[in-house]
Every structure is written in C-alpha cells, then in structure tokens.
Short mmCIF file of C-alpha atoms in Angstrom, two decimals:
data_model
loop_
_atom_site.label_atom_id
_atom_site.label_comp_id
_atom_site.label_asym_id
_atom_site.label_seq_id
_atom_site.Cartn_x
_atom_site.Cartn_y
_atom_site.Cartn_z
CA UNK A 1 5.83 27.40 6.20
CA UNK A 2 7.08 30.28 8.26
CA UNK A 3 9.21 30.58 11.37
CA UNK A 4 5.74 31.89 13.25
CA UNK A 5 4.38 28.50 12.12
CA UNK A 6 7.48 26.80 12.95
CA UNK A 7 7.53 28.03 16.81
CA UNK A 8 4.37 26.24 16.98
CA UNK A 9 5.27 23.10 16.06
CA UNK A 10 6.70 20.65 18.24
CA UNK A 11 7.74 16.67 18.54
CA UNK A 12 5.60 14.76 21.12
CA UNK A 13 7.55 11.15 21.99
CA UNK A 14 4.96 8.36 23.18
CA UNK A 15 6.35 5.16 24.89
CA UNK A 16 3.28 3.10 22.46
CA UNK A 17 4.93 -0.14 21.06
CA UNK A 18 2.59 0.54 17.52
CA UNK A 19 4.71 3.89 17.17
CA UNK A 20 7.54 2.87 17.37
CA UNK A 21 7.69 1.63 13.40
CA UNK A 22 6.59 5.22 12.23
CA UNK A 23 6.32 8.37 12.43
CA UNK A 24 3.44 10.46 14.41
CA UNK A 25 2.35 13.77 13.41
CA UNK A 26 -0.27 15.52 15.73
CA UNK A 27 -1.51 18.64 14.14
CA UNK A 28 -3.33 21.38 16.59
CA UNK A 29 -7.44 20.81 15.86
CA UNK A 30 -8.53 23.69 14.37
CA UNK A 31 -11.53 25.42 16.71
CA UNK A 32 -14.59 26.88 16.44
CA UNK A 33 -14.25 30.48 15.15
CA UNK A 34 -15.55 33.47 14.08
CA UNK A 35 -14.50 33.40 10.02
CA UNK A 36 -12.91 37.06 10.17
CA UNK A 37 -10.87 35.19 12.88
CA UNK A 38 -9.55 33.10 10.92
CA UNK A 39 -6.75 34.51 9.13
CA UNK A 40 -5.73 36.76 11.42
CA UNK A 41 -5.25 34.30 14.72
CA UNK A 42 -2.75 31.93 13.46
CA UNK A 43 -0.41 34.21 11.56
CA UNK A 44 0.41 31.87 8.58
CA UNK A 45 -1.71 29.33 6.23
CA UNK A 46 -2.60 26.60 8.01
CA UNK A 47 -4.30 24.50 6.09
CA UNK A 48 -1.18 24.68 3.13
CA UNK A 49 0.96 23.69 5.84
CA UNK A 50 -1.69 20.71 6.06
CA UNK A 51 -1.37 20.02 2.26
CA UNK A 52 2.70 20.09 2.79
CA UNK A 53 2.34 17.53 4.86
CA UNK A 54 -0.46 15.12 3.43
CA UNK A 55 2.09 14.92 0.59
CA UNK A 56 4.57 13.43 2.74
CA UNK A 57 2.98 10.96 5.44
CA UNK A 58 1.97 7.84 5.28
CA UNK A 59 -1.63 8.42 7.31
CA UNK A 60 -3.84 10.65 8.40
CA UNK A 61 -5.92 10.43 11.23
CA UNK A 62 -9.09 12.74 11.73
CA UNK A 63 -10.72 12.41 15.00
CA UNK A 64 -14.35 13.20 15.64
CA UNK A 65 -15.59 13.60 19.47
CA UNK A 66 -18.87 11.40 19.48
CA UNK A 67 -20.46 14.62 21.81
CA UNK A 68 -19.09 17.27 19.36
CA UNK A 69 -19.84 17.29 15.83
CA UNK A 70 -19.30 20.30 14.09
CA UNK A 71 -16.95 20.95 11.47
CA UNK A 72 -15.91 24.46 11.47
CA UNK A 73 -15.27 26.31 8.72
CA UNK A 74 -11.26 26.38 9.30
CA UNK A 75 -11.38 22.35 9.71
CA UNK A 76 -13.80 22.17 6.34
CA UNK A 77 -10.74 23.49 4.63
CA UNK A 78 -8.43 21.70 5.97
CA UNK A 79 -10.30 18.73 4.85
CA UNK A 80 -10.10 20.20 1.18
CA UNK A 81 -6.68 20.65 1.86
CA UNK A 82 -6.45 17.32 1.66
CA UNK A 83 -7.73 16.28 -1.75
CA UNK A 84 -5.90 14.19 -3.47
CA UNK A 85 -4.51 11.92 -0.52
CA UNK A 86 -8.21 10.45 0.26
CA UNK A 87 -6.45 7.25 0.18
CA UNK A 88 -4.88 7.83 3.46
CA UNK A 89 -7.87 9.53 5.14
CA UNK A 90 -8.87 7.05 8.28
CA UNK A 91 -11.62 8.94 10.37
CA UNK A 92 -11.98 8.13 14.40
CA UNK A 93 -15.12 8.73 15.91
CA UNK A 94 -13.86 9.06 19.60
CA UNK A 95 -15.45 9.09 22.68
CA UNK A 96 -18.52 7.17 21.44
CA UNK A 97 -19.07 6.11 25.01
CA UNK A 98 -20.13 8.87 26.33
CA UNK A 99 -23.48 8.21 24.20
CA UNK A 100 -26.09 5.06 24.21
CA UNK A 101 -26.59 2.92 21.76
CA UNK A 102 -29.10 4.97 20.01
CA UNK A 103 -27.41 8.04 20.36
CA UNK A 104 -24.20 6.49 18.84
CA UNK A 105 -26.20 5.72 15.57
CA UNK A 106 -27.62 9.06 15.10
CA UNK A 107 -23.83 10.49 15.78
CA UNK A 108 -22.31 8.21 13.72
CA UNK A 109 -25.31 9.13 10.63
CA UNK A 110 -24.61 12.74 11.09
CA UNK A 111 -21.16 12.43 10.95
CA UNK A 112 -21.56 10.72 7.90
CA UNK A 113 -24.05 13.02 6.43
CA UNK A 114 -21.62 16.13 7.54
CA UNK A 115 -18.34 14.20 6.11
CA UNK A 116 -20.30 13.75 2.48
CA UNK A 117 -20.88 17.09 2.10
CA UNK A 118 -16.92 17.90 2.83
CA UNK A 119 -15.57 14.79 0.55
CA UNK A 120 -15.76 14.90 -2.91
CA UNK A 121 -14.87 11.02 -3.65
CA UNK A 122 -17.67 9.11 -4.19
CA UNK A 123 -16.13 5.97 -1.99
CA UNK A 124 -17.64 6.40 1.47
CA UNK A 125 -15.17 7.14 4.12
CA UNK A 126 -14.11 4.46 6.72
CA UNK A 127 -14.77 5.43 10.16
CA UNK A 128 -13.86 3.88 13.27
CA UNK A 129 -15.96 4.04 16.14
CA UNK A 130 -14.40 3.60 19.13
CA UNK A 131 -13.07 5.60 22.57
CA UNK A 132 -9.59 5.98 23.45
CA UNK A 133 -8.76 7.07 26.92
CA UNK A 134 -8.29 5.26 30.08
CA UNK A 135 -11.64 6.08 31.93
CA UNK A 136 -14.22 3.48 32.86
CA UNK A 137 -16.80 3.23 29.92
CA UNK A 138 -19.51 5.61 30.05
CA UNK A 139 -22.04 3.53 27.83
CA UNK A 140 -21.00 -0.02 28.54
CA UNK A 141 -24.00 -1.53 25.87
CA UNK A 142 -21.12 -1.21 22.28
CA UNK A 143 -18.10 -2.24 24.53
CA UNK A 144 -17.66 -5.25 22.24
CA UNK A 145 -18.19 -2.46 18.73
CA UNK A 146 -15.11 -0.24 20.65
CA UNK A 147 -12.58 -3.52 20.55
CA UNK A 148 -13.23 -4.52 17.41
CA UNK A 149 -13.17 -1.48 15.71
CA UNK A 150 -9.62 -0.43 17.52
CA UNK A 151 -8.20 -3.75 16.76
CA UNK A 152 -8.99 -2.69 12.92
CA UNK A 153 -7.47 0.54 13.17
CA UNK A 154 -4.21 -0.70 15.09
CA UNK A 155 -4.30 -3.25 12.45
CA UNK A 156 -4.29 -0.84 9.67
CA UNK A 157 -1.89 1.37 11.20
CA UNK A 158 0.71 -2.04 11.96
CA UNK A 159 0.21 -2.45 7.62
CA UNK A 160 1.83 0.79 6.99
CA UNK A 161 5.43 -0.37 7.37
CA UNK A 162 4.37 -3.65 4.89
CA UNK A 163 2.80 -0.99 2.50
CA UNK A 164 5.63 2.10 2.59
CA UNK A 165 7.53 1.06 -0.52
CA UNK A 166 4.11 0.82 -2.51
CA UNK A 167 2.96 4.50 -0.96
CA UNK A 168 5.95 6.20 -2.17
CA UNK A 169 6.04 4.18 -5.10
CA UNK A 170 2.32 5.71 -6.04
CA UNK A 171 3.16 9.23 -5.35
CA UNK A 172 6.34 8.77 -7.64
CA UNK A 173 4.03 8.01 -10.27
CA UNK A 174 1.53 10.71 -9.59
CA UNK A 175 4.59 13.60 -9.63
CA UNK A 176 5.45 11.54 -13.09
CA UNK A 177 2.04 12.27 -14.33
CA UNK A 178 1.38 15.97 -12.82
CA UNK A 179 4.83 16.92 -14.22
CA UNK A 180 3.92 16.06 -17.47
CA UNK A 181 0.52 17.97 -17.64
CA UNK A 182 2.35 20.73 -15.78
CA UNK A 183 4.30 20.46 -19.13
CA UNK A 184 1.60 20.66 -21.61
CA UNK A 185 -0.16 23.44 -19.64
CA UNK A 186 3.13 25.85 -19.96
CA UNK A 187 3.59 25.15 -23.42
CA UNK A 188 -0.09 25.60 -24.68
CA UNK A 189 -0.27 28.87 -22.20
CA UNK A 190 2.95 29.88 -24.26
CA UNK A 191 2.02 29.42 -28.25
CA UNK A 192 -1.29 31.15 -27.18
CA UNK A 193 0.85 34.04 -26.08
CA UNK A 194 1.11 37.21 -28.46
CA UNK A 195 5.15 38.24 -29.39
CA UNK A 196 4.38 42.18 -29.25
CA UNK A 197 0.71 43.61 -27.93
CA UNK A 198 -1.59 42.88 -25.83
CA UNK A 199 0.51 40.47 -23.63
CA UNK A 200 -1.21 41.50 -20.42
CA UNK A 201 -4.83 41.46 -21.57
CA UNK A 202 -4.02 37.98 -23.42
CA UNK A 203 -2.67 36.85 -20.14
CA UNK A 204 -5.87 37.49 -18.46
CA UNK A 205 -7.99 35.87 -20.54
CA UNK A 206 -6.13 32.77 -20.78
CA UNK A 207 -6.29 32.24 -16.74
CA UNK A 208 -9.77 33.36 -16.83
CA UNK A 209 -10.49 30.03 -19.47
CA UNK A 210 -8.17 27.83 -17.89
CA UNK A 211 -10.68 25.36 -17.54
CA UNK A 212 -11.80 25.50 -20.88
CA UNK A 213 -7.82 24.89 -21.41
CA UNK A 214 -7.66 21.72 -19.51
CA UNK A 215 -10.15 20.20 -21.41
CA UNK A 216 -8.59 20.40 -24.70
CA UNK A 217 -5.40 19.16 -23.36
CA UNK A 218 -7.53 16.32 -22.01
CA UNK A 219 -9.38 15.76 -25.54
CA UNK A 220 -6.12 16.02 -27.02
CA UNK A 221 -3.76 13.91 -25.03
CA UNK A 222 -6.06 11.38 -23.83
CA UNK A 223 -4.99 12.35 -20.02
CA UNK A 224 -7.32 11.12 -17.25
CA UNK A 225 -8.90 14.22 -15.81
CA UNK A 226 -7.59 13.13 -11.94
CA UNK A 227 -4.27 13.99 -13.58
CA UNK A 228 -4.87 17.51 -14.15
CA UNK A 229 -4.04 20.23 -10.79
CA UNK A 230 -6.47 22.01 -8.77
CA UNK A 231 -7.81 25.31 -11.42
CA UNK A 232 -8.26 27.71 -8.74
CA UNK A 233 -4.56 27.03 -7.89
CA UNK A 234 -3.33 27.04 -10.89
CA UNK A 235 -5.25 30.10 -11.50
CA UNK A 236 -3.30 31.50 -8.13
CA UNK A 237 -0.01 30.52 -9.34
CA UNK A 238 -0.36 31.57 -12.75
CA UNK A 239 -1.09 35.35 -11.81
CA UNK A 240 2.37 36.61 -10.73
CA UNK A 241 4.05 34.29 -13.80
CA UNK A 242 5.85 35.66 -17.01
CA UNK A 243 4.19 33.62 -19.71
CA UNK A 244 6.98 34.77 -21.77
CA UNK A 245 9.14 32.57 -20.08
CA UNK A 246 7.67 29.43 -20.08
CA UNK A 247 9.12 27.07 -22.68
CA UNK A 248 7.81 25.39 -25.73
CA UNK A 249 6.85 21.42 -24.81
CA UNK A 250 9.78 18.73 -25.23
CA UNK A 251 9.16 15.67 -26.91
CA UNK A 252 12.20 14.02 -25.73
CA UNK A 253 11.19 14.91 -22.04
CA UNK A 254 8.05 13.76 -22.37
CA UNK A 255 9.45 9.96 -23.93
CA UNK A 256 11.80 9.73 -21.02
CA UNK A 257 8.68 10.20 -18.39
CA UNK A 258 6.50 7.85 -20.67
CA UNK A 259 9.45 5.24 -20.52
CA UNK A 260 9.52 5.47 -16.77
CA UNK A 261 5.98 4.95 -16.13
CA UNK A 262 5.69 2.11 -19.11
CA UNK A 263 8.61 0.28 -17.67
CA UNK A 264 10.57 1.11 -14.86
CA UNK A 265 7.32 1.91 -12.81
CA UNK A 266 6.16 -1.61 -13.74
CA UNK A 267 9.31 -3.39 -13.12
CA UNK A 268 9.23 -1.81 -9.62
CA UNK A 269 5.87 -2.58 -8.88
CA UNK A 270 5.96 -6.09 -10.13
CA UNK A 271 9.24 -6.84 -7.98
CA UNK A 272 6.96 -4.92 -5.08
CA UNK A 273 4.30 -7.28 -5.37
CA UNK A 274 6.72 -10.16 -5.29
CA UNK A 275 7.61 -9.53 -2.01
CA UNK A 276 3.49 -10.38 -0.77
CA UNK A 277 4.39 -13.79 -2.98
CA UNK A 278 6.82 -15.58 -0.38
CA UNK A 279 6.38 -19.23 0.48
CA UNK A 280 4.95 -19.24 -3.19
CA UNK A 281 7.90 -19.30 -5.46
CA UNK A 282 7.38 -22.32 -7.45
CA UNK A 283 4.23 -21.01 -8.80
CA UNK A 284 5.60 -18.11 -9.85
CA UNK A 285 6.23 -17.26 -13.72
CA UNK A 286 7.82 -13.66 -14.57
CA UNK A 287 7.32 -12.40 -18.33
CA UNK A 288 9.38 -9.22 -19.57
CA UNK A 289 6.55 -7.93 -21.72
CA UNK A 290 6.80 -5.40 -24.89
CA UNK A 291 10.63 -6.68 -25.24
CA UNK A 292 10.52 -5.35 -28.80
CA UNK A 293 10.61 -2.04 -27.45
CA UNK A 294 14.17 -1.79 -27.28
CA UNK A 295 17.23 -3.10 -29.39
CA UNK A 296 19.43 -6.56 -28.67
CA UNK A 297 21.39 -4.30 -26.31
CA UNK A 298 19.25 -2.93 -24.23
CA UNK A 299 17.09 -5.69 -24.03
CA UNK A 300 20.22 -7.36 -22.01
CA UNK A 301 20.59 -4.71 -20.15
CA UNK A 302 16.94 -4.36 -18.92
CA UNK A 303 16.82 -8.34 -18.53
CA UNK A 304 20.20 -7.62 -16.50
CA UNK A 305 18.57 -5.17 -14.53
CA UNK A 306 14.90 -7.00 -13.98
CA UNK A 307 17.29 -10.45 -12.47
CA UNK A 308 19.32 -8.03 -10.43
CA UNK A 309 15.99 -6.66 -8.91
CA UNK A 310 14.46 -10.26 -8.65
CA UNK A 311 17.70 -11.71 -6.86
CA UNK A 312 17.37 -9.30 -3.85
CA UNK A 313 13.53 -9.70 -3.59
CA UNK A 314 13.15 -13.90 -3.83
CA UNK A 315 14.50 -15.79 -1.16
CA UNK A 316 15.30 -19.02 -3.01
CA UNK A 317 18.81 -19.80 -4.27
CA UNK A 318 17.16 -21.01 -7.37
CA UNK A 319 17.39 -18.66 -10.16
CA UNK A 320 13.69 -17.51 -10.83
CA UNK A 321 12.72 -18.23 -14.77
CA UNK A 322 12.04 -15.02 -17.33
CA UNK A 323 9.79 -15.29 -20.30
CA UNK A 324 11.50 -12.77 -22.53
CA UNK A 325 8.89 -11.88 -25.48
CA UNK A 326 6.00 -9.73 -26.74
CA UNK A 327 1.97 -9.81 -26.19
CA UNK A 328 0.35 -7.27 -28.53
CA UNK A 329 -0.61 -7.74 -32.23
CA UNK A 330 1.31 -4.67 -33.63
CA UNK A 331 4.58 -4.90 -35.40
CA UNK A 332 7.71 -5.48 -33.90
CA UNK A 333 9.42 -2.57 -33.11
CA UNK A 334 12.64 -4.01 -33.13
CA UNK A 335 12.87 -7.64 -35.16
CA UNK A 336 16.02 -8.97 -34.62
CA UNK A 337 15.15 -11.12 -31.59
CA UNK A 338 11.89 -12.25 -33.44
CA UNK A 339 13.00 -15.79 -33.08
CA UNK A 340 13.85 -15.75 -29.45
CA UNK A 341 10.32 -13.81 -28.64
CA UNK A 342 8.69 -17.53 -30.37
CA UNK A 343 10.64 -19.97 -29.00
CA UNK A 344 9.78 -17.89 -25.42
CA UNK A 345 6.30 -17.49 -25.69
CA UNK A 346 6.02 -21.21 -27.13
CA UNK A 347 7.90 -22.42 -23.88
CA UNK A 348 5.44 -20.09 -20.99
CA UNK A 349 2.20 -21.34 -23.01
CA UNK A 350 4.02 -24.71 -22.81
CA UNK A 351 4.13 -24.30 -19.28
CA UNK A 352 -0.06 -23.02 -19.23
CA UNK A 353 -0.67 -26.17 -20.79
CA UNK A 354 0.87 -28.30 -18.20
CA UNK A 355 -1.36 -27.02 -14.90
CA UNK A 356 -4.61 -29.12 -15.33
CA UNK A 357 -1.95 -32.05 -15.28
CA UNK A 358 0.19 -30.69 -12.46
CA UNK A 359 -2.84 -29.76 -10.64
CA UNK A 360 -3.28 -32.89 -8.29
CA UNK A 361 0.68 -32.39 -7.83
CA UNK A 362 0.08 -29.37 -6.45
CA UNK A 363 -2.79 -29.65 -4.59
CA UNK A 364 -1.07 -32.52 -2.87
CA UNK A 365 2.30 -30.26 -2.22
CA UNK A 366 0.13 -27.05 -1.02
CA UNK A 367 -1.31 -29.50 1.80
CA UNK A 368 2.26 -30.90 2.59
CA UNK A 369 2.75 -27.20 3.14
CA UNK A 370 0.13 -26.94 5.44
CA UNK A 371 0.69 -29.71 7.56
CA UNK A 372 4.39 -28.99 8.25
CA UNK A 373 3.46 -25.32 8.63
CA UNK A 374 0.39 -26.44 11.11
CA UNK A 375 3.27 -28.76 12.95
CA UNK A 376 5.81 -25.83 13.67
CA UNK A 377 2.65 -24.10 14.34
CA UNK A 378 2.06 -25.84 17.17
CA UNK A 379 5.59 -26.10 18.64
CA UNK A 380 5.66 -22.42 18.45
CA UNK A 381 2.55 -21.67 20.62
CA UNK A 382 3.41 -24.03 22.95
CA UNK A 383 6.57 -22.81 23.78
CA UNK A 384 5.32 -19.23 24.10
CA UNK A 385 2.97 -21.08 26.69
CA UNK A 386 5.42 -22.76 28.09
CA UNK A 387 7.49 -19.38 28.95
CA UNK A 388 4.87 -17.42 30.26
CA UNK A 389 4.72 -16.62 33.99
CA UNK A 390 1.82 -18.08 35.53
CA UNK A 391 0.46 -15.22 37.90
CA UNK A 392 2.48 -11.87 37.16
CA UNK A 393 4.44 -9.73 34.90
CA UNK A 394 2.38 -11.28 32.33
CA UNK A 395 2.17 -8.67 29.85
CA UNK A 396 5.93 -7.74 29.88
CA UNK A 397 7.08 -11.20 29.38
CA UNK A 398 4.72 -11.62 26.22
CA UNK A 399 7.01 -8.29 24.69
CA UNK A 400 9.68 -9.86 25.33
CA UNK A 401 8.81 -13.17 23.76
CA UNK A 402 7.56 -11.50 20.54
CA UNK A 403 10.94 -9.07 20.55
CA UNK A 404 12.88 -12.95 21.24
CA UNK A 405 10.94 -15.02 18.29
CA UNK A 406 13.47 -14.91 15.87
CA UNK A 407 15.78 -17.02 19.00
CA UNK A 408 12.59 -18.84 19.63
CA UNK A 409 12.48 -20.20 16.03
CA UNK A 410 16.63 -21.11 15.65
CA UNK A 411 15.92 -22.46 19.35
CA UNK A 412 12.81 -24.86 17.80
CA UNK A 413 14.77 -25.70 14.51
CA UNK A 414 18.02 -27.33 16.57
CA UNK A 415 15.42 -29.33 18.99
CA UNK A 416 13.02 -31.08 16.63
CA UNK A 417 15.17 -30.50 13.51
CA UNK A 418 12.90 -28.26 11.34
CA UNK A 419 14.01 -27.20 7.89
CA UNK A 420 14.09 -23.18 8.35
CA UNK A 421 11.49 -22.86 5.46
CA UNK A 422 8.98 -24.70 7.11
CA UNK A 423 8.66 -21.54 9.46
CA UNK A 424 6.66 -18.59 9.13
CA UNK A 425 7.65 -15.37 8.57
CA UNK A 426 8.67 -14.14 11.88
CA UNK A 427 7.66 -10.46 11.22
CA UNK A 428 4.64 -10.92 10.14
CA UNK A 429 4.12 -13.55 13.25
CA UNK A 430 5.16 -10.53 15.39
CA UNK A 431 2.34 -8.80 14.24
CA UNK A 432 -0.13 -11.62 14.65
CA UNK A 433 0.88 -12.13 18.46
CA UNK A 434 0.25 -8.46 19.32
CA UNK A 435 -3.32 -8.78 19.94
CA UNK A 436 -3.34 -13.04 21.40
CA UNK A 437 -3.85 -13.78 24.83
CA UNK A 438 -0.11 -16.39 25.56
CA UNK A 439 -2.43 -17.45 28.07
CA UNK A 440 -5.00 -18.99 25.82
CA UNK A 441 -2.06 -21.01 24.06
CA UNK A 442 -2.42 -24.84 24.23
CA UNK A 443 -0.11 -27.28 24.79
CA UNK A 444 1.66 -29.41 22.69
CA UNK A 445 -0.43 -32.66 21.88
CA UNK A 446 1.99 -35.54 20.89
CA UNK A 447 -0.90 -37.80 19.83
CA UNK A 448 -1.75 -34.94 17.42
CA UNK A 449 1.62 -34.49 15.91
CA UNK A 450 1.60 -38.33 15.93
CA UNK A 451 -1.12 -38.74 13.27
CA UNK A 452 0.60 -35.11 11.16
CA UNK A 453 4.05 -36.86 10.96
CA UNK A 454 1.97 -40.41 9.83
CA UNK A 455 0.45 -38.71 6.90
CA UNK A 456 3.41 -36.92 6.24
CA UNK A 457 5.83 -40.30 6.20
CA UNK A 458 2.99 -43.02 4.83
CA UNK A 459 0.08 -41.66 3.52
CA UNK A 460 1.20 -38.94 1.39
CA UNK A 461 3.97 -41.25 -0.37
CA UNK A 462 1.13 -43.28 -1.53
CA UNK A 463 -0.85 -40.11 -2.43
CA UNK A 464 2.64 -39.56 -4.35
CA UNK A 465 2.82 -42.90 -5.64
CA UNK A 466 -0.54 -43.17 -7.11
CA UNK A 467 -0.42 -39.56 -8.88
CA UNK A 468 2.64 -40.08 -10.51
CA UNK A 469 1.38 -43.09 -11.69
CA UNK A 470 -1.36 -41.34 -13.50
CA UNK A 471 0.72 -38.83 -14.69
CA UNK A 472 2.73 -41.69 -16.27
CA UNK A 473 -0.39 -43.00 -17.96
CA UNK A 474 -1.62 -39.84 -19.13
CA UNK A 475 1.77 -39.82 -21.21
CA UNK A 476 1.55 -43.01 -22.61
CA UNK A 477 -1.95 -41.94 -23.76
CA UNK A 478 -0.73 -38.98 -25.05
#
C-alpha cells in the first residue's frame, strides 16, 4: 500500500446507531474501463490493497445497483481478491425499486448467474434485495420483500460484535495452518535444490511444477487442500527468492503449532462457545479430553489454566465440574494418572445414566424458567409502554429507553422484588428492541400474572411433590 494509495483513502463518520459497534470501511467502486486503463489510472494495486484488507475486517459488503449489472473486469478481480474470506461476503442488490416485480426477478437471476461465474465456492451467495436511500419507492409492488430483507441484513451486521472473538479466533487458526504448509513448501523447495550447478535452471523448474509439488505434500502430510496458498502467488513470490536460503523443516516447530491447534485452539473455542450457553449452566458438563497427553504436571497446569478460563466466562459462583480423562482406544501416553482417568470417566457416564431419570425434573425446572422469564417479560414491556410519549419525540425516547435498560431492570428488581437471574440478558434485549414498535407494547395484565404466580406457588409444588415421589420409588425398585 503506497502513499499514492494512501492520499486516496479517507475516514467517512456516519451518525447510524448500527455503526456505532464497528468499524466501516467504504472502498471506491471500481468503474467501467477500458482494460489497458486499468493499471495505469489508479497508480498502485488495488485489488491487493482489497486482499489487505479482507484479511482484517469483520464484513464485506458488495453492492449491486438493481439498473446496473455489469461486473467489470477491475471489480471481477477484486472479487478474486477476495478468496478465501467468502465467509464474510454479504451481497446487496440496491435500488431494486427502481424495477417491477418482474424485472426484479430477472435482475436478481442475472446477478446470480453473473456472481457464479466470479465465485468459486460451491455455496450460493446470500443476497439481499432491498433499496437504501430516502426517496419515495419507485416500484411500490416488493415494498414488504425491501423490509424484510434489510431487517436481515441489519440483523446480521448487529451479530458481528456477538461473533468477533470467534472471527479472529478462525483466522488464528488458518495463519496456524498456512504457516505450517508455508513450512513444508520451503523445506521440500530446499532438499530439491542442487549444492553446486545448475541452481538457476533447477529453480525454474521447480516453480514451473509447483503444483505438482503441492500435491505430494498433500499425499504426504494428509493436509486438506483449502490449506495450501494461491500457486500463481506462490509462483510470484517464489521468483525473486534465494532457495538457498530457505531452511530445512523443524520438527519441534511443527509440534508446538500442532499442540496449539489440538489444544489451546480447542480450549478457546470451547470456553467461546460457553459464552452462547448462559441461563444454561446446570446442564452443562466440561470434559478435558486426551489428558494422557501430558505428564502429572502439566496436566495441573492445563486443568489450572482451563478453570481460570471457565471462571471469567460462567456467571455462576458455583464452581463448574471437569471430567479429567481420556476417550480414544490407543495407549496411554502418559499412565500415571490411569486411575484418576477411571474413576472420572466412571463418574460423567454416571452422570449420562442419570438424565432419563432427571428428565421430568428438568422439564419441570426449564418451564419454571419460562414462566418467571415470561413474568419479568411482561413488566419490562410495560414499562417501556408506560414511558413512551404519547404523540411526539417518539423515536428519540425509545433510544433512550434501550441506552437506560440496564436502570430499567435494577429499577423493576427493587419494585416487585425479582431475583436478578430471572432477567434477560440486557444486551442482547437491546438488540431485540431495535426493530419493535414501544407503541405496540401492552400493558401489564394483573389477572394474567395472577394465574403465572398461582402455578408458580401451588401447582408446580405438587408437580414437585409428585415427581420426587417417583423418583423415590424408582430407587426403592432399583
């Protein structure tokens, strides 16, 4: 990225609530040129400047006018550019109102048609079809299409501040695995090298068969094609190098990435995931896996570190139970906790056993869970009622309510003494209010939360009473 491509590029700031969570990057739409225009216009290359940043951002938007199709040459290879970070593609078909309803399906097929030619993933792209500026609606007929499919993308778009830690979590893992090709491609490149003659010729011919090269690392090391880089690139890069220089592969390298991506990676993810698992907790079980890996030391250490990780992702004060033990049929690699991996795994299939009896247990606590959460349900809806204007400044007191919830909630728990975990998450109910209409909101209805706090206080204790009964029987048959 030069400094001509770098006086070109500026920050845009947008007063749009959905920003203001992330980052925006609006790149300059490649037009419609003459191809021996290309290179010489813009002065640097724009569509590695593209790559540069697909690597880094969270989303990428590419936007479609419904009354201009055409993918230019320049833009085709910017879409290439992009390979590799499909996953992030979203494609917006705007302006689709300044077609009819027919029209808008022939766009909308030859868009599709054009974009399968371009993407080489055989997952067909998502597009949204919708128009975003402030003028009247040309087309009126697909009004209903153009809301729902913006509410999708603004919903996608609100999910990428939920999904950050997993994004950079997956490209970690993906540097992981190219580094460790890169690794194997230097080193065979090297032993094929001459010492004395012919370095130059042999040099040739190797990047010339590259591909051929790949493939036998592939046979050999059992790596998923998808792993391997781009061999035109490589090709490119590989023409100014010194093969001389490139070292000889390094086993002990190599272990430390496999170690990361067999265990660290997965403790990461799994304490990732937990996060999607709130409200949940007590039907949670956590097993450290393959703990015959490592020695008695380690393994307290890596225990150590998996509660440390746990303890700042669960939000219960009780301390969540480990399964420490081993699930594959080879040999230990390290025996001396063969006794503790037993008496482990007999405890967690212990556990197993017990869920068909537990089951009407926790049936019966999942719709406790329901009910309380439908009660402070209601008291929060009403109150956002309750506080909205009735004629103007509608839309600025429903920010302010949503920016206020977290008030709203301590304000709800002192008045009708609520325990705090019967409330919702109050950034994910943020999100949820965005789109509602406050006005729409009912009142409370005491009659309602009459017959919720019945069940609650009579009809669920003998709900309680009778199951534990049979539970008790079930033992003495036992």
């Amino acid at each position: 990225m030069n400094n001509y491509c770098l006086s070109y590029s500026f920050a845009e700031y947008l007063p749009q609530p959905i920003f203001s969570m992330f980052s925006w990057l609006n790149g300059n739409n490649p037009k419609q040129k003459d191809q021996d225009d290309l290179t010489i216009d813009r002065g640097y290359d724009f569509s590695g400047v593209l790559e540069w940043f697909a690597e880094r951002v969270d989303r990428i938007i590419l936007l479609f006018d419904a009354h201009k199709l055409d993918i230019s040459d320049e833009f085709k290879r910017c879409i290439e550019a992009l390979s590799g970070n499909e996953d992030k593609i979203r494609i917006v078909l705007n302006k689709s109102d300044m077609v009819d309803h027919q029209q808008l399906m022939r766009v909308y097929g030859a868009l599709m048609w054009s974009l399968g030619k371009v993407f080489k993933t055989p997952e067909v792209a998502r597009v949204y079809i919708s128009t975003f500026w402030d003028n009247p609606l040309h087309y009126d007929i697909n009004r209903r299409l153009f809301q729902d499919e913006k509410h999708d993308l603004f919903g996608d778009l609100q999910s990428l501040p939920r999904n950050a830690a997993l994004r950079k979590l997956n490209d970690l893992i993906k540097r992981a695995r190219l580094a460790k090709v890169h690794a194997y491609i230097i080193a065979e490149l090297r032993k094929q090298m001459p010492s004395m003659i012919g370095k130059e010729k042999k040099k040739k011919e190797l990047i010339q068969k590259l591909d051929k090269i790949f493939d036998q690392l592939q046979k050999e090391h059992n790596i998923s094609p998808g792993d391997f880089p781009d061999v035109n690139k490589m090709r490119e890069h590989l023409q100014n190098a010194d093969f001389q220089k490139f070292n000889a592969i390094k086993p002990r390298l190599l272990e430390v990435v496999d170690n990361m991506l067999a265990t660290d990676i997965g403790l990461i993810e799994d304490t990732t995931f937990l996060v999607f698992l709130n409200g949940n907790e007590d039907k949670i079980r956590i097993v450290l896996n393959k703990s015959d890996m490592v020695d008695h030391q380690q393994l307290m250490r890596v225990y150590g570190a998996l509660m440390w990780s746990l303890g700042k992702v669960f939000k219960t004060p009780e301390v969540a139970r480990v399964y420490i033990s081993t699930f594959w049929d080879n040999p230990l690699h390290y025996d001396i906790n063969r006794r503790l991996f037993q008496d482990e795994k007999h405890d967690l299939f212990g556990d197993l056993q017990s869920l068909p009896r537990n089951a009407a247990l926790r049936k019966l606590n999942d719709l406790i869970k329901r009910a309380r959460l439908a009660k402070v349900h209601a008291y929060i809806i009403a109150e956002l009622r309750k506080q909205m204007p009735s004629m103007i400044g509608k839309e600025k007191k429903k920010k302010e309510l949503i920016q206020k919830l977290d008030k709203i909630f301590d304000q709800l728990q002192k008045e009708h003494n609520i325990s705090p975990g019967d409330f919702p998450d109050v950034n994910k109910m943020r999100e949820h209010l965005q789109n509602a209409d406050f006005q729409k909101f009912n009142a409370i209805k005491p009659r309602l939360l009459e017959v919720v706090d019945n069940m609650l206080a009579t009809d669920i204790g003998l709900i309680e009473d009778t199951t534990f009964l049979v539970f008790l029987n079930g033992l003495q048959n036992a």
